[in-house]
CSV table of N, CA and C in Angstrom, one decimal:
chain,number,residue,atom,x,y,z
Y,212,UNK,N,-32.7,-10.3,8.7
Y,212,UNK,CA,-31.8,-10.8,7.7
Y,212,UNK,C,-31.1,-9.7,6.9
Y,213,UNK,N,-31.9,-8.6,6.5
Y,213,UNK,CA,-31.2,-7.6,5.8
Y,213,UNK,C,-30.2,-6.8,6.6
Y,214,UNK,N,-30.4,-6.8,8.0
Y,214,UNK,CA,-29.5,-6.1,8.9
Y,214,UNK,C,-28.2,-6.9,8.9
Y,215,UNK,N,-28.3,-8.2,8.8
Y,215,UNK,CA,-27.1,-9.1,8.8
Y,215,UNK,C,-26.2,-8.8,7.6
Y,216,UNK,N,-26.9,-8.7,6.4
Y,216,UNK,CA,-26.3,-8.4,5.2
Y,216,UNK,C,-25.5,-7.1,5.2
Y,217,UNK,N,-26.2,-6.1,5.8
Y,217,UNK,CA,-25.5,-4.8,5.9
Y,217,UNK,C,-24.4,-4.8,6.8
Y,218,UNK,N,-24.5,-5.6,7.9
Y,218,UNK,CA,-23.4,-5.7,8.9
Y,218,UNK,C,-22.2,-6.4,8.2
Y,219,UNK,N,-22.5,-7.5,7.5
Y,219,UNK,CA,-21.4,-8.2,6.8
Y,219,UNK,C,-20.7,-7.3,5.8
Y,220,UNK,N,-21.5,-6.5,5.0
Y,220,UNK,CA,-20.9,-5.6,4.0
Y,220,UNK,C,-20.1,-4.5,4.7
Y,221,UNK,N,-20.5,-4.0,5.8
Y,221,UNK,CA,-19.8,-3.0,6.6
Y,221,UNK,C,-18.5,-3.6,7.1
Y,222,UNK,N,-18.5,-4.8,7.6
Y,222,UNK,CA,-17.3,-5.5,8.0
Y,222,UNK,C,-16.3,-5.7,6.9
Y,223,UNK,N,-16.8,-6.1,5.7
Y,223,UNK,CA,-15.9,-6.3,4.5
Y,223,UNK,C,-15.3,-4.9,4.1
Y,224,UNK,N,-16.1,-3.9,4.1
Y,224,UNK,CA,-15.6,-2.5,3.8
Y,224,UNK,C,-14.5,-2.1,4.7
Y,225,UNK,N,-14.7,-2.3,6.0
Y,225,UNK,CA,-13.7,-2.0,7.0
Y,225,UNK,C,-12.4,-2.8,6.8
Y,226,UNK,N,-12.6,-4.1,6.5
Y,226,UNK,CA,-11.4,-4.9,6.2
Y,226,UNK,C,-10.7,-4.5,5.0
Y,227,UNK,N,-11.4,-4.1,4.0
Y,227,UNK,CA,-10.8,-3.6,2.7
Y,227,UNK,C,-10.0,-2.3,3.0
Y,228,UNK,N,-10.6,-1.4,3.8
Y,228,UNK,CA,-10.0,-0.1,4.1
Y,228,UNK,C,-8.7,-0.4,4.9
Y,229,UNK,N,-8.7,-1.3,5.8
Y,229,UNK,CA,-7.5,-1.7,6.6
Y,229,UNK,C,-6.4,-2.3,5.6
Y,230,UNK,N,-6.8,-3.1,4.7
Y,230,UNK,CA,-5.9,-3.7,3.7
Y,230,UNK,C,-5.3,-2.6,2.9
Y,231,UNK,N,-6.1,-1.6,2.4
Y,231,UNK,CA,-5.6,-0.5,1.6
Y,231,UNK,C,-4.6,0.4,2.4
Y,232,UNK,N,-4.9,0.6,3.7
Y,232,UNK,CA,-4.1,1.5,4.5
Y,232,UNK,C,-2.7,0.8,4.8
Y,233,UNK,N,-2.7,-0.5,4.8
Y,233,UNK,CA,-1.4,-1.2,5.1
Y,233,UNK,C,-0.3,-0.9,4.2
Y,234,UNK,N,0.9,-0.8,4.7
Y,234,UNK,CA,2.0,-0.3,3.9
Y,234,UNK,C,2.8,-1.5,3.3
Y,235,UNK,N,2.4,-2.7,3.6
Y,235,UNK,CA,3.0,-3.9,3.0
Y,235,UNK,C,4.5,-3.9,3.1
Y,236,UNK,N,5.0,-3.4,4.2
Y,236,UNK,CA,6.5,-3.4,4.5
Y,236,UNK,C,7.3,-2.3,3.8
Y,237,UNK,N,6.6,-1.4,3.1
Y,237,UNK,CA,7.3,-0.3,2.5
Y,237,UNK,C,7.3,0.9,3.4
Y,238,UNK,N,8.5,1.6,3.4
Y,238,UNK,CA,8.6,2.7,4.3
Y,238,UNK,C,7.6,3.8,3.9
Y,239,UNK,N,6.9,4.4,4.8
Y,239,UNK,CA,5.9,5.4,4.5
Y,239,UNK,C,6.6,6.6,3.9
Y,240,UNK,N,7.8,6.9,4.4
Y,240,UNK,CA,8.6,8.1,3.8
Y,240,UNK,C,8.8,7.9,2.3
Y,241,UNK,N,8.9,6.7,1.9
Y,241,UNK,CA,9.2,6.5,0.5
Y,241,UNK,C,8.0,6.5,-0.4
Y,242,UNK,N,6.8,6.7,0.2
Y,242,UNK,CA,5.6,6.6,-0.6
Y,242,UNK,C,5.2,8.0,-1.1
Y,243,UNK,N,4.7,8.9,-0.2
Y,243,UNK,CA,4.4,10.2,-0.5
Y,243,UNK,C,4.3,11.0,0.8
Y,244,UNK,N,4.3,12.3,0.7
Y,244,UNK,CA,4.2,13.1,1.9
Y,244,UNK,C,2.9,13.0,2.6
Y,245,UNK,N,1.9,12.5,1.9
Y,245,UNK,CA,0.6,12.3,2.5
Y,245,UNK,C,0.5,11.1,3.4
Y,246,UNK,N,1.6,10.3,3.5
Y,246,UNK,CA,1.7,9.1,4.3
Y,246,UNK,C,0.7,8.1,4.0
Y,247,UNK,N,0.3,8.0,2.8
Y,247,UNK,CA,-0.6,7.0,2.3
Y,247,UNK,C,0.2,5.8,1.8
Y,248,UNK,N,-0.3,4.6,2.1
Y,248,UNK,CA,0.3,3.4,1.6
Y,248,UNK,C,0.3,3.4,0.1
Y,249,UNK,N,1.2,2.6,-0.6
Y,249,UNK,CA,1.1,2.5,-2.0
Y,249,UNK,C,-0.2,2.0,-2.6
Y,250,UNK,N,-0.9,1.1,-1.9
Y,250,UNK,CA,-2.2,0.7,-2.3
Y,250,UNK,C,-3.2,1.9,-2.3
Y,251,UNK,N,-3.1,2.7,-1.2
Y,251,UNK,CA,-4.0,3.9,-1.1
Y,251,UNK,C,-3.7,4.9,-2.2
Y,252,UNK,N,-2.4,5.1,-2.5
Y,252,UNK,CA,-2.0,6.0,-3.5
Y,252,UNK,C,-2.6,5.6,-4.9
Y,253,UNK,N,-2.5,4.3,-5.2
Y,253,UNK,CA,-3.0,3.7,-6.4
Y,253,UNK,C,-4.5,3.8,-6.5
Y,254,UNK,N,-5.2,3.4,-5.4
Y,254,UNK,CA,-6.7,3.5,-5.4
Y,254,UNK,C,-7.2,4.9,-5.6
Y,255,UNK,N,-6.6,5.9,-4.9
Y,255,UNK,CA,-7.1,7.2,-5.0
Y,255,UNK,C,-6.8,7.9,-6.3
Y,256,UNK,N,-5.7,7.4,-7.0
Y,256,UNK,CA,-5.4,7.9,-8.3
Y,256,UNK,C,-6.4,7.3,-9.3
Y,257,UNK,N,-6.8,6.1,-9.1
Y,257,UNK,CA,-7.8,5.4,-10.0
Y,257,UNK,C,-9.2,6.0,-9.8
Y,258,UNK,N,-9.5,6.5,-8.6
Y,258,UNK,CA,-10.8,7.2,-8.4
Y,258,UNK,C,-10.9,8.4,-9.3
Y,259,UNK,N,-9.7,9.0,-9.6
Y,259,UNK,CA,-9.7,10.2,-10.4
Y,259,UNK,C,-10.0,9.8,-11.9
Y,260,UNK,N,-9.8,8.6,-12.2
Y,260,UNK,CA,-10.0,8.1,-13.6
Y,260,UNK,C,-9.1,6.9,-13.9
Y,261,UNK,N,-9.5,6.1,-14.9
Y,261,UNK,CA,-8.7,4.9,-15.3
Y,261,UNK,C,-7.3,5.3,-15.6
Y,262,UNK,N,-6.4,4.4,-15.3
Y,262,UNK,CA,-5.0,4.7,-15.6
Y,262,UNK,C,-4.2,3.4,-15.6
Y,263,UNK,N,-3.0,3.4,-16.1
Y,263,UNK,CA,-2.1,2.3,-16.1
Y,263,UNK,C,-1.2,2.5,-14.9
Y,264,UNK,N,-0.5,1.4,-14.5
Y,264,UNK,CA,0.5,1.6,-13.4
Y,264,UNK,C,1.6,2.6,-13.7
Y,265,UNK,N,1.9,2.6,-15.0
Y,265,UNK,CA,2.9,3.6,-15.5
Y,265,UNK,C,2.4,5.0,-15.3
Y,266,UNK,N,1.1,5.3,-15.7
Y,266,UNK,CA,0.5,6.6,-15.5
Y,266,UNK,C,0.6,7.0,-14.0
Y,267,UNK,N,0.2,6.1,-13.1
Y,267,UNK,CA,0.2,6.3,-11.7
Y,267,UNK,C,1.6,6.6,-11.2
Y,268,UNK,N,2.6,5.9,-11.7
Y,268,UNK,CA,4.0,6.1,-11.3
Y,268,UNK,C,4.5,7.5,-11.7
Y,269,UNK,N,4.0,8.0,-12.9
Y,269,UNK,CA,4.4,9.3,-13.4
Y,269,UNK,C,3.8,10.4,-12.6
Y,270,UNK,N,2.6,10.2,-12.1
Y,270,UNK,CA,1.9,11.3,-11.4
Y,270,UNK,C,2.0,11.2,-9.9
Y,271,UNK,N,2.8,10.3,-9.3
Y,271,UNK,CA,3.0,10.1,-7.9
Y,271,UNK,C,4.5,9.9,-7.6
Y,272,UNK,N,4.8,9.7,-6.4
Y,272,UNK,CA,6.2,9.3,-6.0
Y,272,UNK,C,6.4,7.8,-6.0
Y,273,UNK,N,5.5,7.0,-6.4
Y,273,UNK,CA,5.7,5.6,-6.5
Y,273,UNK,C,6.5,5.2,-7.7
Y,274,UNK,N,7.4,4.2,-7.5
Y,274,UNK,CA,8.1,3.7,-8.6
Y,274,UNK,C,7.2,2.9,-9.5
Y,275,UNK,N,7.5,2.7,-10.7
Y,275,UNK,CA,6.7,1.9,-11.6
Y,275,UNK,C,6.5,0.5,-11.1
Y,276,UNK,N,7.5,-0.1,-10.5
Y,276,UNK,CA,7.4,-1.4,-9.9
Y,276,UNK,C,6.5,-1.5,-8.8
Y,277,UNK,N,6.6,-0.5,-7.9
Y,277,UNK,CA,5.7,-0.4,-6.7
Y,277,UNK,C,4.2,-0.2,-7.1
Y,278,UNK,N,4.0,0.7,-8.1
Y,278,UNK,CA,2.7,1.0,-8.6
Y,278,UNK,C,2.0,-0.3,-9.2
Y,279,UNK,N,2.8,-1.0,-9.9
Y,279,UNK,CA,2.4,-2.3,-10.5
Y,279,UNK,C,2.0,-3.3,-9.4
Y,280,UNK,N,2.9,-3.4,-8.4
Y,280,UNK,CA,2.7,-4.3,-7.3
Y,280,UNK,C,1.4,-4.0,-6.5
Y,281,UNK,N,1.2,-2.7,-6.2
Y,281,UNK,CA,0.0,-2.3,-5.5
Y,281,UNK,C,-1.2,-2.5,-6.3
Y,282,UNK,N,-1.1,-2.2,-7.6
Y,282,UNK,CA,-2.3,-2.5,-8.5
Y,282,UNK,C,-2.7,-3.9,-8.5
Y,283,UNK,N,-1.7,-4.8,-8.6
Y,283,UNK,CA,-1.9,-6.3,-8.6
Y,283,UNK,C,-2.6,-6.7,-7.3
Y,284,UNK,N,-2.1,-6.1,-6.2
Y,284,UNK,CA,-2.7,-6.4,-4.8
Y,284,UNK,C,-4.1,-6.0,-4.8
Y,285,UNK,N,-4.5,-4.8,-5.3
Y,285,UNK,CA,-5.8,-4.3,-5.3
Y,285,UNK,C,-6.7,-5.2,-6.2
Y,286,UNK,N,-6.1,-5.6,-7.3
Y,286,UNK,CA,-6.8,-6.4,-8.3
Y,286,UNK,C,-7.2,-7.8,-7.7
Y,287,UNK,N,-6.3,-8.4,-7.0
Y,287,UNK,CA,-6.5,-9.7,-6.4
Y,287,UNK,C,-7.6,-9.6,-5.3
Y,288,UNK,N,-7.7,-8.4,-4.7
Y,288,UNK,CA,-8.7,-8.2,-3.6
Y,288,UNK,C,-10.1,-7.8,-4.2
Y,289,UNK,N,-10.1,-7.6,-5.5
Y,289,UNK,CA,-11.3,-7.2,-6.3
Y,289,UNK,C,-11.8,-5.8,-5.9
Y,290,UNK,N,-10.8,-4.9,-5.7
Y,290,UNK,CA,-11.1,-3.5,-5.4
Y,290,UNK,C,-11.0,-2.7,-6.7
Y,291,UNK,N,-10.2,-3.2,-7.6
Y,291,UNK,CA,-10.1,-2.6,-8.9
Y,291,UNK,C,-10.2,-3.6,-10.0
Y,292,UNK,N,-10.4,-3.2,-11.2
Y,292,UNK,CA,-10.5,-4.2,-12.3
Y,292,UNK,C,-9.7,-3.7,-13.5
Y,293,UNK,N,-9.4,-4.6,-14.4
Y,293,UNK,CA,-8.7,-4.3,-15.7
Y,293,UNK,C,-9.8,-3.9,-16.7
Y,294,UNK,N,-9.7,-2.7,-17.1
Y,294,UNK,CA,-10.6,-2.2,-18.1
Y,294,UNK,C,-10.1,-2.5,-19.6
Y,295,UNK,N,-8.8,-2.3,-19.8
Y,295,UNK,CA,-8.2,-2.6,-21.1
Y,295,UNK,C,-7.0,-3.5,-20.8
Y,296,UNK,N,-7.0,-4.7,-21.3
Y,296,UNK,CA,-5.9,-5.6,-21.0
Y,296,UNK,C,-4.5,-5.1,-21.2
Y,297,UNK,N,-4.2,-4.5,-22.4
Y,297,UNK,CA,-2.9,-3.9,-22.7
Y,297,UNK,C,-3.1,-2.6,-23.4
Y,298,UNK,N,-2.3,-1.7,-23.0
Y,298,UNK,CA,-2.3,-0.3,-23.6
Y,298,UNK,C,-0.9,-0.1,-24.1
Y,299,UNK,N,-0.6,-0.6,-25.3
Y,299,UNK,CA,0.8,-0.5,-25.9
Y,299,UNK,C,1.7,-1.2,-24.9
Y,300,UNK,N,2.8,-0.5,-24.6
Y,300,UNK,CA,3.8,-1.1,-23.7
Y,300,UNK,C,3.6,-0.6,-22.2
Y,301,UNK,N,2.6,0.2,-22.0
Y,301,UNK,CA,2.4,0.8,-20.7
Y,301,UNK,C,1.6,-0.2,-19.8
Y,302,UNK,N,1.1,-1.3,-20.3
Y,302,UNK,CA,0.4,-2.2,-19.5
Y,302,UNK,C,-1.1,-2.0,-19.4
Y,303,UNK,N,-1.8,-2.8,-18.6
Y,303,UNK,CA,-3.2,-2.7,-18.6
Y,303,UNK,C,-3.7,-1.4,-18.0
Y,304,UNK,N,-5.0,-1.0,-18.4
Y,304,UNK,CA,-5.6,0.1,-17.8
Y,304,UNK,C,-6.6,-0.4,-16.7
Y,305,UNK,N,-6.4,0.2,-15.5
Y,305,UNK,CA,-7.2,-0.2,-14.4
Y,305,UNK,C,-8.3,0.8,-14.1
Y,306,UNK,N,-9.4,0.4,-13.5
Y,306,UNK,CA,-10.5,1.2,-13.0
Y,306,UNK,C,-10.9,0.7,-11.6
Y,307,UNK,N,-11.6,1.5,-10.9
Y,307,UNK,CA,-12.1,1.2,-9.5
Y,307,UNK,C,-13.4,0.5,-9.6
Y,308,UNK,N,-13.6,-0.5,-8.8
Y,308,UNK,CA,-14.9,-1.2,-8.6
Y,308,UNK,C,-15.6,-0.6,-7.5
Y,309,UNK,N,-16.9,-0.8,-7.4
Y,309,UNK,CA,-17.7,-0.2,-6.3
Y,309,UNK,C,-17.2,-0.6,-4.9
Y,310,UNK,N,-16.7,-1.8,-4.8
Y,310,UNK,CA,-16.1,-2.2,-3.5
Y,310,UNK,C,-14.9,-1.3,-3.1
Y,311,UNK,N,-14.1,-1.0,-4.1
Y,311,UNK,CA,-12.9,-0.1,-3.9
Y,311,UNK,C,-13.4,1.3,-3.5
Y,312,UNK,N,-14.5,1.8,-4.2
Y,312,UNK,CA,-15.0,3.1,-3.9
Y,312,UNK,C,-15.5,3.2,-2.5
Y,313,UNK,N,-16.2,2.1,-2.0
Y,313,UNK,CA,-16.7,2.1,-0.6
Y,313,UNK,C,-15.5,2.2,0.4
Y,314,UNK,N,-14.5,1.4,0.1
Y,314,UNK,CA,-13.3,1.4,1.0
Y,314,UNK,C,-12.7,2.8,1.0
Y,315,UNK,N,-12.6,3.4,-0.1
Y,315,UNK,CA,-12.0,4.8,-0.2
Y,315,UNK,C,-12.8,5.8,0.6
Y,316,UNK,N,-14.1,5.7,0.5
Y,316,UNK,CA,-15.0,6.6,1.3
Y,316,UNK,C,-14.7,6.4,2.8
Y,317,UNK,N,-14.6,5.1,3.2
Y,317,UNK,CA,-14.4,4.8,4.6
Y,317,UNK,C,-13.0,5.4,5.0
Y,318,UNK,N,-12.0,5.3,4.2
Y,318,UNK,CA,-10.7,5.8,4.5
Y,318,UNK,C,-10.8,7.3,4.7
Y,319,UNK,N,-11.4,8.0,3.8
Y,319,UNK,CA,-11.6,9.4,3.8
Y,319,UNK,C,-12.3,9.9,5.1
Y,320,UNK,N,-13.4,9.2,5.4
Y,320,UNK,CA,-14.2,9.5,6.6
Y,320,UNK,C,-13.4,9.3,7.9
Y,321,UNK,N,-12.4,8.4,7.9
Y,321,UNK,CA,-11.7,8.1,9.1
Y,321,UNK,C,-10.5,9.0,9.3
Y,322,UNK,N,-10.2,9.9,8.3
Y,322,UNK,CA,-9.0,10.7,8.5
Y,322,UNK,C,-9.4,12.0,9.1
């Protein structure tokens, strides 16, 4: 039984990593020279520490709109969470959940 639980968790982590790698129809050239999808860019920025979509936009090549969209996609998938609902006009502050950290590790190991 515990082996089944581990297998299911590994499958979920792999599915999350595939979701994060997906470009969601955005040209890779428009994201960053690292060829990471917008979701991956946002996730790896949040691993460095909590941030707003605006903060992520300012520290990467993502537009504010795309950083917000990627953040919302990760939030819906429960890979990140809202730590502070609103931070003045910059929007909510996001942080990474353990599930997002596991997916990030899998992405790093597969590169």
